[in-house]
Short mmCIF file of C-alpha atoms in Angstrom, two decimals:
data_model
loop_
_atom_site.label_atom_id
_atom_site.label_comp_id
_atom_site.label_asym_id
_atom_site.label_seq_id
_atom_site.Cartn_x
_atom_site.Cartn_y
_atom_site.Cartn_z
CA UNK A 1 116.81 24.93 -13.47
CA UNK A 2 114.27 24.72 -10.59
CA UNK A 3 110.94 25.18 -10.45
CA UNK A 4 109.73 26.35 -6.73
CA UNK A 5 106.28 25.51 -6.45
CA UNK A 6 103.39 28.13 -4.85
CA UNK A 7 102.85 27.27 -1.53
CA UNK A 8 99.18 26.50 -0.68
CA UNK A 9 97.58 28.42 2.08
CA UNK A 10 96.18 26.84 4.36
CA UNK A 11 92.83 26.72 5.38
CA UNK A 12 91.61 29.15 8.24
CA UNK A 13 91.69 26.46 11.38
CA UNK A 14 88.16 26.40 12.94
CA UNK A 15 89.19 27.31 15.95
CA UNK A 16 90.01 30.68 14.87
CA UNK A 17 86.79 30.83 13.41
CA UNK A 18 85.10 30.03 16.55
CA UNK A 19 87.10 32.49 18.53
CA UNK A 20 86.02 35.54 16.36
CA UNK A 21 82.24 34.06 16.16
CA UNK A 22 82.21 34.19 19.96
CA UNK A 23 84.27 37.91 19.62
CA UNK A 24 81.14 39.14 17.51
CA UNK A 25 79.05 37.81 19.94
CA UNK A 26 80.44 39.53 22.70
CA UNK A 27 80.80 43.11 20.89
CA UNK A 28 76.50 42.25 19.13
CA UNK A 29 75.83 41.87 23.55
CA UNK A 30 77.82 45.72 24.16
CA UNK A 31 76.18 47.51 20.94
CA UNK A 32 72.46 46.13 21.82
CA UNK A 33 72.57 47.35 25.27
CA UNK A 34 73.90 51.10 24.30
CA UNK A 35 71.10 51.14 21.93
CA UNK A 36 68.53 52.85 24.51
CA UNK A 37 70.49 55.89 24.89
CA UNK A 38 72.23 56.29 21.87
CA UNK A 39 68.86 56.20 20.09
CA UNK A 40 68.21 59.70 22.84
CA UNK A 41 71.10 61.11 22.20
CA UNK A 42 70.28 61.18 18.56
CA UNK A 43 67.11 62.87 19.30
CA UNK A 44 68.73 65.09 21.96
CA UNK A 45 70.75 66.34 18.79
CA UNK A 46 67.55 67.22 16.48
CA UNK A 47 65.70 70.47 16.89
CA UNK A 48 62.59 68.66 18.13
CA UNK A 49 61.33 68.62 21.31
CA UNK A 50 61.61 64.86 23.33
CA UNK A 51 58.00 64.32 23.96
CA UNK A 52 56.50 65.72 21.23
CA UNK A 53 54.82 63.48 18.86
CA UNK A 54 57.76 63.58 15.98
CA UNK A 55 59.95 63.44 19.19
CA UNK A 56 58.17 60.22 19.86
CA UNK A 57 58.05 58.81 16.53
CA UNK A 58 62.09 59.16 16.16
CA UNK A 59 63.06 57.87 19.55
CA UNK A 60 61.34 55.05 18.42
CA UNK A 61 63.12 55.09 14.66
CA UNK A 62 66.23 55.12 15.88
CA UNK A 63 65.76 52.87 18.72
CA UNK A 64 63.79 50.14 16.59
CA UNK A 65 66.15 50.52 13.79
CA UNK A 66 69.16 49.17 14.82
CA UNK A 67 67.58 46.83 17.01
CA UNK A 68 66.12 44.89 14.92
CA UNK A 69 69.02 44.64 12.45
CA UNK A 70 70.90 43.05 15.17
CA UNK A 71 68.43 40.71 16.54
CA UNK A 72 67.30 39.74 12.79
CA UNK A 73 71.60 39.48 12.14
CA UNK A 74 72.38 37.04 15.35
CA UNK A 75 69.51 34.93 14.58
CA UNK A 76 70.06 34.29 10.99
CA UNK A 77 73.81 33.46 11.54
CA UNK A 78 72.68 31.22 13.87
CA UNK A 79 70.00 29.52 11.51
CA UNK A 80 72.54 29.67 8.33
CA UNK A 81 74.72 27.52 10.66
CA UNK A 82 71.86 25.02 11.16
CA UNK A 83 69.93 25.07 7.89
CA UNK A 84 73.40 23.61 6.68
CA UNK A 85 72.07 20.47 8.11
CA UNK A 86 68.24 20.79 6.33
CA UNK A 87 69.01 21.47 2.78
CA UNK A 88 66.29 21.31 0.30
CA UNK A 89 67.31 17.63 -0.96
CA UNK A 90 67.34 16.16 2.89
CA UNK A 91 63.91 18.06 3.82
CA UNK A 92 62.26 16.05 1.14
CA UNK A 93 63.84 13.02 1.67
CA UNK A 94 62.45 13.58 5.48
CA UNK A 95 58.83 14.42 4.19
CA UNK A 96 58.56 12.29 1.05
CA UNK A 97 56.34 8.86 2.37
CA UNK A 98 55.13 10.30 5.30
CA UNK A 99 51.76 10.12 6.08
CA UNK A 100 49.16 12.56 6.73
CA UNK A 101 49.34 13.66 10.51
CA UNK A 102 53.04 12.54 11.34
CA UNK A 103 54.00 14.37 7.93
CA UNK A 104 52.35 17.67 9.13
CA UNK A 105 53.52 17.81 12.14
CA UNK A 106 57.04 16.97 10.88
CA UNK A 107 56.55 19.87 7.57
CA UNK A 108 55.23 22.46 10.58
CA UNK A 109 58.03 21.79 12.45
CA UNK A 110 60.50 21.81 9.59
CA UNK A 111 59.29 25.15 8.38
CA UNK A 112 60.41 26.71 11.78
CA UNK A 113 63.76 25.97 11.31
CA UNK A 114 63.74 26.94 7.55
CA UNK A 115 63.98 30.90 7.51
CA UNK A 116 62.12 31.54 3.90
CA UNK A 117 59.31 34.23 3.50
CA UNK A 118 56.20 33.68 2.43
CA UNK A 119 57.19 33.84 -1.44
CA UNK A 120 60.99 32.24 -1.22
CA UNK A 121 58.83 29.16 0.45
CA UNK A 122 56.93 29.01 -2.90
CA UNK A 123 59.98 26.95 -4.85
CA UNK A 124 60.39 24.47 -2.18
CA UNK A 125 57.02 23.82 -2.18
CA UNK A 126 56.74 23.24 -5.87
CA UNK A 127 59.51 20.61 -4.97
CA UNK A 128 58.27 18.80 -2.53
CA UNK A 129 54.97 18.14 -4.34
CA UNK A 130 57.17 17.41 -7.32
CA UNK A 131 59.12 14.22 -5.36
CA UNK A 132 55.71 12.92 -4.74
CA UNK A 133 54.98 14.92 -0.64
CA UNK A 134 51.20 14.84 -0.06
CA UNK A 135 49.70 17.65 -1.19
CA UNK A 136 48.71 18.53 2.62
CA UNK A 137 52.08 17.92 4.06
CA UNK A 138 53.23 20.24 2.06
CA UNK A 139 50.86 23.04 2.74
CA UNK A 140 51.70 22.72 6.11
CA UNK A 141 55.55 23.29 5.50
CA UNK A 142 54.10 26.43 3.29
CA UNK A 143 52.34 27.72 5.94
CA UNK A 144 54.79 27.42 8.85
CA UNK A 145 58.08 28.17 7.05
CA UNK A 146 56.71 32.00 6.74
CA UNK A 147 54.30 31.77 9.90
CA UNK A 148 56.74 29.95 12.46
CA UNK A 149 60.12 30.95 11.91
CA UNK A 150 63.13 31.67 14.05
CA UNK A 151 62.93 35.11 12.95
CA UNK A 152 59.35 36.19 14.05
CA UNK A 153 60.20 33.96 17.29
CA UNK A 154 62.69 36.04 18.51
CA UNK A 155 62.37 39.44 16.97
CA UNK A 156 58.89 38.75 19.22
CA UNK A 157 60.70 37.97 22.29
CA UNK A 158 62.88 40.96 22.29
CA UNK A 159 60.11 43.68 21.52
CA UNK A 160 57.25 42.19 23.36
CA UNK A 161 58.43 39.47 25.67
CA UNK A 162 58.42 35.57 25.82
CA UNK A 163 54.87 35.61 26.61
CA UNK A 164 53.88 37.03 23.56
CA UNK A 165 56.70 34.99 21.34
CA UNK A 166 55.47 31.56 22.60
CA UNK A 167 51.64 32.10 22.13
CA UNK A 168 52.56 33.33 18.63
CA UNK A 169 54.60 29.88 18.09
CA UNK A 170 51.98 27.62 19.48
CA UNK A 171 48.81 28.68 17.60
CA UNK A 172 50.81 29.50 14.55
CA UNK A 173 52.14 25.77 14.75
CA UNK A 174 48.67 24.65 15.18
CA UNK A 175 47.55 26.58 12.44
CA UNK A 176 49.94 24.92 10.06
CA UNK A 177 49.81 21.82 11.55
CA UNK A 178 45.79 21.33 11.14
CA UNK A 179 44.85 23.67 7.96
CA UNK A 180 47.65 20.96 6.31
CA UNK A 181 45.86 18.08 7.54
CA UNK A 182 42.31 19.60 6.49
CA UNK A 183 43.26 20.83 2.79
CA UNK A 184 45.08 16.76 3.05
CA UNK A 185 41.73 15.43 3.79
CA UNK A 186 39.50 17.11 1.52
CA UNK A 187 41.63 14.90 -1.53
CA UNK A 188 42.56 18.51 -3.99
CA UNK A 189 44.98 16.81 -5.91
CA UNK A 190 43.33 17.14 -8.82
CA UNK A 191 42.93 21.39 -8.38
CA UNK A 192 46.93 21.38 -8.89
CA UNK A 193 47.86 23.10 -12.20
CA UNK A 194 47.98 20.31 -15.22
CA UNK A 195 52.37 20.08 -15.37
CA UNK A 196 52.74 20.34 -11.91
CA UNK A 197 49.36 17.44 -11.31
CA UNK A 198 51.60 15.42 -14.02
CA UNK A 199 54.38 15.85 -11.87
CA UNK A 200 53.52 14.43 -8.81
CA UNK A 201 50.97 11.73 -9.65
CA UNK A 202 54.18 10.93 -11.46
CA UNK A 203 57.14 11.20 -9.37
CA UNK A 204 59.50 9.18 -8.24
CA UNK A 205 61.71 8.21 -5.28
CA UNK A 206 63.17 11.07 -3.83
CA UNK A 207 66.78 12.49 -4.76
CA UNK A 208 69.57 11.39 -3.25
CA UNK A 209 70.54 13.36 -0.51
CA UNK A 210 74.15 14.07 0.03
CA UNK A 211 75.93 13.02 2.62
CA UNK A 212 78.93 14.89 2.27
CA UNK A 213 79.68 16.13 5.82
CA UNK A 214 80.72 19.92 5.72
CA UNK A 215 83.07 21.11 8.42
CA UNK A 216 82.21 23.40 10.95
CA UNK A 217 84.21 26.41 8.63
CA UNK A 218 81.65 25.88 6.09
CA UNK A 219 79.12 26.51 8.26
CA UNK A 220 79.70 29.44 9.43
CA UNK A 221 80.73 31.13 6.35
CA UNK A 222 77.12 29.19 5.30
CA UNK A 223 76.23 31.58 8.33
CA UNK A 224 77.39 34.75 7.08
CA UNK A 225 76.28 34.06 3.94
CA UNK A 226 73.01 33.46 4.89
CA UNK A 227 73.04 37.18 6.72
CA UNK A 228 74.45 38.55 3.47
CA UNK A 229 71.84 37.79 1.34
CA UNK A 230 68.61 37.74 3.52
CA UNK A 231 69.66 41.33 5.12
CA UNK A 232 69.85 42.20 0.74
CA UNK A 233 66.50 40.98 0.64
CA UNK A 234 64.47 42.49 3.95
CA UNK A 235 66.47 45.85 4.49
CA UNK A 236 64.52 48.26 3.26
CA UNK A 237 61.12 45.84 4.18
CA UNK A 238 62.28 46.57 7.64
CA UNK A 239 62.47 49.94 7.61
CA UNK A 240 59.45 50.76 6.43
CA UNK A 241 57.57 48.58 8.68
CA UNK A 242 59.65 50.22 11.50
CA UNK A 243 58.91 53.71 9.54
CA UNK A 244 55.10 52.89 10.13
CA UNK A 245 55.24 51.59 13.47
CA UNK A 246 57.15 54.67 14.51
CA UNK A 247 54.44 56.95 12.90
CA UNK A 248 52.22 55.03 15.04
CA UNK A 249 53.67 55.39 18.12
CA UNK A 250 53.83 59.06 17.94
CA UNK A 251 50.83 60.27 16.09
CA UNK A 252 47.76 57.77 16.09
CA UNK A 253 45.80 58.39 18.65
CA UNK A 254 45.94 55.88 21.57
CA UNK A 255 42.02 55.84 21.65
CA UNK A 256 41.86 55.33 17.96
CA UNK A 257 43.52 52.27 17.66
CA UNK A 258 41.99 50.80 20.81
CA UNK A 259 38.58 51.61 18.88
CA UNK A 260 39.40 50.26 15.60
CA UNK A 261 41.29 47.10 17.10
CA UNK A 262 40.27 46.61 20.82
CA UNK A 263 38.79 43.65 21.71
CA UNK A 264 35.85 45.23 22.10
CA UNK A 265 34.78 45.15 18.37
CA UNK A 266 33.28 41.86 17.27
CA UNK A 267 34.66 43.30 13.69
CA UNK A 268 38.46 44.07 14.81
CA UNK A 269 39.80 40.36 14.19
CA UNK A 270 38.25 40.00 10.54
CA UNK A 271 39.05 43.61 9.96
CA UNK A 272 42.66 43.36 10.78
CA UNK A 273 43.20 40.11 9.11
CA UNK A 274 41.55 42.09 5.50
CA UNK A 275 43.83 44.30 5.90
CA UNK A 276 47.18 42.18 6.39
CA UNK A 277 46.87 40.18 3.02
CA UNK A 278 47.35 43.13 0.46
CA UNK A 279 50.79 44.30 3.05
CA UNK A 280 54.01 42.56 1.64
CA UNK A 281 56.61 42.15 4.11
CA UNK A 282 58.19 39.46 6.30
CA UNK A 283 58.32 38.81 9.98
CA UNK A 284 61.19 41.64 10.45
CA UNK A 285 59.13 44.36 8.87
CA UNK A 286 55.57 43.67 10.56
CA UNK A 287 57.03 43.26 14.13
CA UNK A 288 57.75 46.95 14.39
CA UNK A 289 54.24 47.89 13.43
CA UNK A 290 52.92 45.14 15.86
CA UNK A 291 54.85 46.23 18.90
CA UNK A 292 53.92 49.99 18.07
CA UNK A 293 49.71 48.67 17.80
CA UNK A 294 50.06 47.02 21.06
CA UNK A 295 51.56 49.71 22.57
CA UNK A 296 48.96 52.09 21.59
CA UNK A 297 46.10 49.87 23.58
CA UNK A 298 45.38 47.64 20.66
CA UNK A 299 43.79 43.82 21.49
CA UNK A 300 46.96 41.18 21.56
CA UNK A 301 44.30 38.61 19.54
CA UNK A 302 44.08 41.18 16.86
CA UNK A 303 47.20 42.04 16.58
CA UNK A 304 48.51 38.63 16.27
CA UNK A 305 45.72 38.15 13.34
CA UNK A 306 46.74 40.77 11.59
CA UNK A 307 50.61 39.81 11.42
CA UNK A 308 49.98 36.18 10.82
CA UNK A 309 48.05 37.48 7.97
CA UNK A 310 50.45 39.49 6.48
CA UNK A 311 53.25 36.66 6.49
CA UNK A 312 51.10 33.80 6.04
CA UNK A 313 48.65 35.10 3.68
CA UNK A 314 49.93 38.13 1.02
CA UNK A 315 49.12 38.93 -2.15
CA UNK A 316 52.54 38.44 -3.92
CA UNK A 317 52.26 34.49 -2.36
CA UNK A 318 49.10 34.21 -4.15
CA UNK A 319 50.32 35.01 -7.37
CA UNK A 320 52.98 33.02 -7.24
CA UNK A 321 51.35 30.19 -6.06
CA UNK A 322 48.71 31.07 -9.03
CA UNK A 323 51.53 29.53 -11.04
CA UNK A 324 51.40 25.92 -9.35
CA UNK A 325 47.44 25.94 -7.86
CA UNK A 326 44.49 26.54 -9.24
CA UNK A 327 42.62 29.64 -8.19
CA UNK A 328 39.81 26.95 -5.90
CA UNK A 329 42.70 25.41 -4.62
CA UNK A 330 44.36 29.10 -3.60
CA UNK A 331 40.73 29.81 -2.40
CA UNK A 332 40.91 26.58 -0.36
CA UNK A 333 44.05 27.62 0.79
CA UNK A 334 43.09 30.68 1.99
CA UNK A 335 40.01 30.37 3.42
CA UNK A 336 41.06 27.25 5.45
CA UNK A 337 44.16 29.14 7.36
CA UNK A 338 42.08 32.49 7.60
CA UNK A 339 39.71 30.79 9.22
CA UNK A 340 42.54 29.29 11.85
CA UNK A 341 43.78 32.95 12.11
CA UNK A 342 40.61 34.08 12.85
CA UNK A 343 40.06 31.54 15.53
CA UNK A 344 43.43 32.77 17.15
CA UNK A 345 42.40 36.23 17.34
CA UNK A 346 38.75 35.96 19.00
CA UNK A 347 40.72 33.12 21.37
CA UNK A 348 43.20 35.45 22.80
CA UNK A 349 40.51 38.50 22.52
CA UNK A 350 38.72 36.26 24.81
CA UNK A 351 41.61 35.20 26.90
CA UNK A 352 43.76 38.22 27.41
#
């Protein structure tokens, strides 16, 4: 008697894949641009009037909304795809025995390719001080990974232009870049926590990194997957920062906010940058509220101070860091890149 033996399916052929990547790509390009007026028809269909203020405040909802889901959904894809090639082993590899200046500038610029929020940056961290990373090195990578990324970069571009987008990525580069090099400098080793101190005057080579090479299927399903679980994580962070910005844009006065954060007032930049470190959210939630300040007359120095201190310097990231640093270390930390956020907001009050 014969046995007939299951065939095996075969794997999807990556050209397929790329066919229906580019297919998604094309129908992402037709939904964005009916976004404009589908966003009035829904408000035609409301019993509010257009121009009124919760007329306003919708249009902007509904525009915003969907926007932002698809901008934030394109981009990560697209980063998924190439953090396959920076996993967590290889980026300290890269960093470990790199010296202070060269290793900041290379942890800045790692961080903008490494989509993590302020608190999903805290783990990494903890391992790249653990395979022996200078302790400044790695507070540059901390700062930029939040700061920098691809996310605020273009969710930026496609709400307030290029302009806008590439200041943002310059002085927030710089900020990680030369707070890293400063907290490097002033020699805190010793105000790390006791186990993670042991750790890393202890540690050893690096890992191994792995140099499997995936194939271009596992990338993009790393892709999707990436979209998957970040959109489970930010979803409701962005629509509440889109909430508030739309209750901005309709119902705060436009003299108001040019009052409380014009450039004007000495006290705007260190007022705006209080307020950002209690707010939690990422890059995709604050860019709504941003876009809706600036559009109510706000100061672009400001404006920028305030978001970079919302991403680079919340509350929840201190307490998690409280379980690696020491609380003069976090104040180190904290005063070193407020004052670099600070210096970015009276700059471009200045400037612009």
């Amino acid at each position: 008697m014969s046995v007939q033996s299951t065939p095996t399916p075969r794997a999807a052929s990556p050209l397929i894949w790329t066919a229906g990547v580019l297919a998604a790509v094309m129908l992402w390009w037709l939904v964005y641009r009916q976004l404009v007026p589908a966003s009035e028809t829904i408000v035609a269909l409301l019993p509010v009037e257009r121009h009124s203020h919760t007329g306003e405040a919708l249009a902007f909802f509904f525009y915003d909304v969907p926007k932002v889901m698809l901008l934030l959904a394109l981009i990560v894809f697209a980063m998924g795809v190439v953090r396959s090639f920076f996993s967590p082993e290889r980026t300290r590899a890269l960093l470990a025995g790199k010296r202070e200046g060269v290793g900041n500038v290379m942890a800045a610029s790692l961080g903008v390719v490494t989509p993590f929020c302020s608190c999903s940056a805290v783990p990494l961290f903890i391992g790249l001080v653990s395979a022996g990373v200078p302790l400044g090195v790695t507070f540059s990578f901390l700062i930029s990974a939040p700061m920098v990324n691809e996310v605020a970069l273009v969710l930026l571009f496609g709400l307030v232009g290029w302009e806008v987008a590439l200041t943002y990525f310059g002085f927030g580069l710089l900020i990680a870049i030369v707070a890293g090099w400063v907290i490097g400098r002033l020699n805190l080793e010793g105000w790390l926590q006791d186990w993670v101190r042991d750790i890393h005057s202890g540690a050893a080579t690096p890992a191994a990194v792995d140099g499997a090479r995936l194939t271009l299927v596992v990338r993009y399903r790393l892709g999707l997957e990436a979209v998957r679980e970040i959109f489970g994580r930010v979803w409701k962070w962005i629509i509440l920062g889109i909430g508030m910005g739309a209750l901005i844009h309709g119902y705060v006065p436009e003299d108001l906010m040019v009052r409380i954060m014009g450039a004007e007032a000495w006290w705007s930049v260190p007022a705006a940058v209080i307020m950002g470190i209690p707010m939690y959210t990422n890059a995709a939630g604050v860019i709504p509220i941003v876009e809706a300040l600036l559009g109510k007359g706000a100061a672009l120095g400001t404006v920028l101070a305030f978001m970079m201190s919302v991403i680079a310097l919340s509350l929840p990231e201190m307490i998690i860091l409280r379980q690696v640093l020491t609380l003069r270390l976090i104040a180190v930390f904290v005063g070193v890149v407020g004052a670099g956020i600070l210096a970015v907001g009276f700059l471009f009050n200045l400037l612009f």
